[in-house]
Backbone as CSV, one residue per row, in Angstrom:
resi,resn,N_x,N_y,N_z,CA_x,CA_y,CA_z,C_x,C_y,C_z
1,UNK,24.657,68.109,21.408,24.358,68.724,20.124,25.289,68.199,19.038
2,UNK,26.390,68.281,19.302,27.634,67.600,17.932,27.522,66.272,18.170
3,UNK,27.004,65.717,18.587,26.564,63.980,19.082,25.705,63.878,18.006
4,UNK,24.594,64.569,17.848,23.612,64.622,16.799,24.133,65.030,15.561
5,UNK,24.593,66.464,15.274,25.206,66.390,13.683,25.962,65.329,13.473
6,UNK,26.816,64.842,14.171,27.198,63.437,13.806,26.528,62.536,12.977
7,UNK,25.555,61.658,14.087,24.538,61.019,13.998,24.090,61.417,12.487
8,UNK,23.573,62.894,12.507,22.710,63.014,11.092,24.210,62.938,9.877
9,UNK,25.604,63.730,10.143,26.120,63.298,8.392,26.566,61.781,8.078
10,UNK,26.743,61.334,9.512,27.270,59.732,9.059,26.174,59.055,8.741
11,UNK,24.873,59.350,8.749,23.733,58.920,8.542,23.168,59.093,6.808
12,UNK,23.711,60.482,6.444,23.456,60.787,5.095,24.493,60.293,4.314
13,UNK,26.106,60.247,5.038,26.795,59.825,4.210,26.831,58.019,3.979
14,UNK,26.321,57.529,4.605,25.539,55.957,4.526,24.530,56.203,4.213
15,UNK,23.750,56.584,3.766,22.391,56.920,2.840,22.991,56.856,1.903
16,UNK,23.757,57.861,1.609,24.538,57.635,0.096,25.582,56.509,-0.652
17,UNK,25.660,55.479,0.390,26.348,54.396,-0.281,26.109,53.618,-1.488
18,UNK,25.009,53.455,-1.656,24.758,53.237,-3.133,25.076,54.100,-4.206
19,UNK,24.718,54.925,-4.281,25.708,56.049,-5.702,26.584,56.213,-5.092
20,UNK,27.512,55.923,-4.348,28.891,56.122,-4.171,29.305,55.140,-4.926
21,UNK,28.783,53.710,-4.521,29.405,52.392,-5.396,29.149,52.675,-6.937
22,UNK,28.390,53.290,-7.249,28.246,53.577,-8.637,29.278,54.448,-8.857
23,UNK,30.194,55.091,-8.305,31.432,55.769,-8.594,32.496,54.984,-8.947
24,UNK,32.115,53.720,-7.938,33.605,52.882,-8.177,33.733,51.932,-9.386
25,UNK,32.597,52.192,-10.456,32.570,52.250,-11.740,34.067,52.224,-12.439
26,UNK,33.788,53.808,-12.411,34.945,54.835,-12.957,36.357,54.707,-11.627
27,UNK,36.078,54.740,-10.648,37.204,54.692,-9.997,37.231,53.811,-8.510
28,UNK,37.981,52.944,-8.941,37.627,51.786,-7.788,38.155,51.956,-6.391
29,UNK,38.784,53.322,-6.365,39.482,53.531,-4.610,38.167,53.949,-4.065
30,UNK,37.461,54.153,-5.154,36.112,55.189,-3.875,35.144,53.819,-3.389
31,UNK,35.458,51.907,-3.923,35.010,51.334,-3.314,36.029,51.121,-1.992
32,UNK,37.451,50.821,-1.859,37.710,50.948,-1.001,37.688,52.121,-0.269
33,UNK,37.643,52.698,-0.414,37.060,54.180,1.050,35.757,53.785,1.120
34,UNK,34.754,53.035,1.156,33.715,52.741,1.257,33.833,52.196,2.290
35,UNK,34.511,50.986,1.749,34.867,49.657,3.094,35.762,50.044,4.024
36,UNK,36.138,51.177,4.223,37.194,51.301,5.443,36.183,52.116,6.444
37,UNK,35.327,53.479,5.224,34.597,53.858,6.351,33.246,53.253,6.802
38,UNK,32.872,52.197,6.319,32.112,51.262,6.913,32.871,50.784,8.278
39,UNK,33.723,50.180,8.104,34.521,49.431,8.818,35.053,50.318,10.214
40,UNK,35.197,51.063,10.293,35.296,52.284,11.242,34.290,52.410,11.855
41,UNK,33.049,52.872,11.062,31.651,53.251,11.691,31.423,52.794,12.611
42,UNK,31.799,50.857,12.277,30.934,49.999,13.599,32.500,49.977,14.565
43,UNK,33.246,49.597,14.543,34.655,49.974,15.359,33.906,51.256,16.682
44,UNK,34.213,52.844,15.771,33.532,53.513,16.455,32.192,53.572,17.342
45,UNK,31.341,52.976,16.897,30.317,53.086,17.584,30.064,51.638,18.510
46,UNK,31.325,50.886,18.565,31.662,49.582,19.407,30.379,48.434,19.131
47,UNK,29.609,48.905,17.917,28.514,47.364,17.456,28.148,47.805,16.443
48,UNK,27.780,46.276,15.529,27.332,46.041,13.893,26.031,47.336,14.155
49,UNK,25.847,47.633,12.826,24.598,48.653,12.395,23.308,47.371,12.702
50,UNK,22.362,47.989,12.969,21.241,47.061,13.169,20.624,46.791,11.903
51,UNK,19.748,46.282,11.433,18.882,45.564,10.090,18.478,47.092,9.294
52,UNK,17.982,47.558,10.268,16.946,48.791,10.161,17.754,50.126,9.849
53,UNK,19.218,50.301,10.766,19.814,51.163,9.982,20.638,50.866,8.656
54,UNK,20.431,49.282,8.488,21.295,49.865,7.174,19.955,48.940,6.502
55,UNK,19.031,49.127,6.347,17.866,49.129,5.364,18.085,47.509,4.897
56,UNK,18.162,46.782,5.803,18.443,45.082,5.458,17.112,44.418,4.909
57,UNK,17.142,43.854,3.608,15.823,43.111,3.172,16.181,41.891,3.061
58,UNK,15.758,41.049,2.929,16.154,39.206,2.735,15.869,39.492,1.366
59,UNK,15.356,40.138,0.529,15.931,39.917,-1.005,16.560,41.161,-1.584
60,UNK,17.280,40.693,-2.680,17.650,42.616,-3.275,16.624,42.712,-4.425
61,UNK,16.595,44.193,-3.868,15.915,44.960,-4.989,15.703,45.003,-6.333
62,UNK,17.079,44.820,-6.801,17.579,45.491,-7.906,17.688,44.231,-8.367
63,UNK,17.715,44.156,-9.804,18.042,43.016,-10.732,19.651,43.344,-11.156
64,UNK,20.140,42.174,-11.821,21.900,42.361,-12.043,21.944,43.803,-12.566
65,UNK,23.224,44.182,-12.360,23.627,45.289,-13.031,24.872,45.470,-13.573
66,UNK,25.589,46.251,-13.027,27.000,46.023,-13.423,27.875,44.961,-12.067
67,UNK,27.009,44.645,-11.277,27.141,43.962,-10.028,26.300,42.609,-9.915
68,UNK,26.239,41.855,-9.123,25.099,40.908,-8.441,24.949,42.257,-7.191
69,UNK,23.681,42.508,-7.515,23.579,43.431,-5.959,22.683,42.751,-4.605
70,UNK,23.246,41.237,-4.129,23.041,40.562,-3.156,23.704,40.396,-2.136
71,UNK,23.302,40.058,-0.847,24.209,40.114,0.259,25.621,38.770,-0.181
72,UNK,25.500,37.729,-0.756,26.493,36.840,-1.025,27.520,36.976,-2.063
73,UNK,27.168,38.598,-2.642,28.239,39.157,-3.620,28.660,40.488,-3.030
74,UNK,28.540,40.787,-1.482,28.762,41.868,-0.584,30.145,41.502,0.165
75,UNK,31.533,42.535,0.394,32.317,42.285,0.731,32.090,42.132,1.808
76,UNK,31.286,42.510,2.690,30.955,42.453,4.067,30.352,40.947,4.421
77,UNK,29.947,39.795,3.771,29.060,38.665,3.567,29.960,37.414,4.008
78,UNK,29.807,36.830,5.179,30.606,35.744,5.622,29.503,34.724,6.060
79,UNK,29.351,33.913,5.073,28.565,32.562,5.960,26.907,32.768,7.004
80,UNK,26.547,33.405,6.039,25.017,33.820,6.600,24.892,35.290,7.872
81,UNK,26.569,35.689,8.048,26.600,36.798,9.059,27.148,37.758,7.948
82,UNK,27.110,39.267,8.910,27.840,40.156,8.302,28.862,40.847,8.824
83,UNK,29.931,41.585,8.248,30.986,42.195,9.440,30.169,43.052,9.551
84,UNK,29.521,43.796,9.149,29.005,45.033,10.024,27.313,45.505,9.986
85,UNK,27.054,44.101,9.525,25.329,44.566,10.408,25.281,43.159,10.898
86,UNK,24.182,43.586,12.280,24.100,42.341,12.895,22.795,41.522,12.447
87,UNK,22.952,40.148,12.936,21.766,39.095,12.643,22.074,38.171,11.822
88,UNK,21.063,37.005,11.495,21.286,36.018,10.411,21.411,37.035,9.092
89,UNK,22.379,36.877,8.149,21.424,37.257,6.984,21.748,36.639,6.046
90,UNK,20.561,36.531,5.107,20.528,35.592,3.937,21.193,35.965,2.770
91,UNK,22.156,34.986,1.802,22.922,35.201,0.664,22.225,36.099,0.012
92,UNK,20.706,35.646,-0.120,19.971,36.618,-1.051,19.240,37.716,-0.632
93,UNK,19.892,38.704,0.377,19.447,39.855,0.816,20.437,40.981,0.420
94,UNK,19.584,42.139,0.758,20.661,42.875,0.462,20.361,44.447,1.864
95,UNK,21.264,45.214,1.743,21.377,46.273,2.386,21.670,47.903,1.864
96,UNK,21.767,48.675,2.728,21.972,49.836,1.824,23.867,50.262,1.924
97,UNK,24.278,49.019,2.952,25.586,49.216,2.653,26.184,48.262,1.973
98,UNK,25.281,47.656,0.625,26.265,46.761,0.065,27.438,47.388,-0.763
99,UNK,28.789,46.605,-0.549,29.701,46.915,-1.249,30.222,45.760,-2.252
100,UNK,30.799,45.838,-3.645,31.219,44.721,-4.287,32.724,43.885,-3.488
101,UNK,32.319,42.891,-4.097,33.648,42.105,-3.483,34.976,42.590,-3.976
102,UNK,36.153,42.813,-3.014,37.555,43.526,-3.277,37.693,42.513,-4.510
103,UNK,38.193,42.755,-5.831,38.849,42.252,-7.166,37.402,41.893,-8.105
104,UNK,36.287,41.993,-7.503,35.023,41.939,-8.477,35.121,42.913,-9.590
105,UNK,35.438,42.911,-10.870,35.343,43.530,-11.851,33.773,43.744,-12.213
106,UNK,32.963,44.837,-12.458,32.151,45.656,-13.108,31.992,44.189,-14.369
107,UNK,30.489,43.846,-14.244,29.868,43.243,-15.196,30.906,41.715,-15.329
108,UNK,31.470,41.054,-14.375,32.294,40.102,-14.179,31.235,38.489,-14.463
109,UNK,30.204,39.387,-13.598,29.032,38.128,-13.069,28.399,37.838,-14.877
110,UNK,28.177,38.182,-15.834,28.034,38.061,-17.302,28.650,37.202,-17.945
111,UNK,29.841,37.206,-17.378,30.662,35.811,-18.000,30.392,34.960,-17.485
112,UNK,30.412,34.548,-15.789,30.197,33.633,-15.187,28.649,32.925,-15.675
113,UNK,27.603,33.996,-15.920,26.663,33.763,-16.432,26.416,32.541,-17.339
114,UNK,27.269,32.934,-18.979,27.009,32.627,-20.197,28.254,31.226,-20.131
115,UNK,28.756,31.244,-19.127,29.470,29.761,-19.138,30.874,29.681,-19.457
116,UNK,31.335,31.395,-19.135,32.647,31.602,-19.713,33.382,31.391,-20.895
């Protein structure tokens, strides 16, 4: 039974990773507590999240924002793998645990844009 409430708040509280990152707006420790309790999750549960639990698409959704919200602007994003979901995945995918890269400043990708 507590195997399952488990299951279901670590489930809602990774549901909610996206408006969480929209917190780290205003305050950027709540991206690192993001990435630690990501980083734990799969530790704990001894393997990467599968495609399906963390909602993996080969493209992102979302158009720029205050982010690139793509898997190759995801702190988790190493060379077509991920630290914590498993499989190929592509630069230009995204997940529901994307997090920005540690020192990515909010609307950074705008400059890089316009040619600095």
């Amino acid at each position: 039974m507590n195997e399952r409430i488990g299951l279901t708040l670590g489930g809602v509280r990774r549901a909610l990773t996206p408006l969480r990152n929209a917190l780290g707006i205003v305050n950027p420790d709540v991206l690192d507590q993001i990435r630690r309790e990501l980083r734990a999750q799969v530790v704990s549960q001894g393997r990467k999240f599968s495609k399906l639990e963390s909602l993996y698409l080969p493209f992102t959704p979302f158009p720029p924002g205050v982010w690139l919200y793509d898997c190759g602007n995801c702190e988790f994003y190493k060379q077509r793998t991920c630290e914590i979901v498993e499989g190929n995945i592509l630069p230009s995918g995204w997940c529901g645990f994307w997090v920005s890269l540690v020192g990515d400043k909010p609307l950074s990708w705008v400059k890089e844009a316009v040619g600095r």
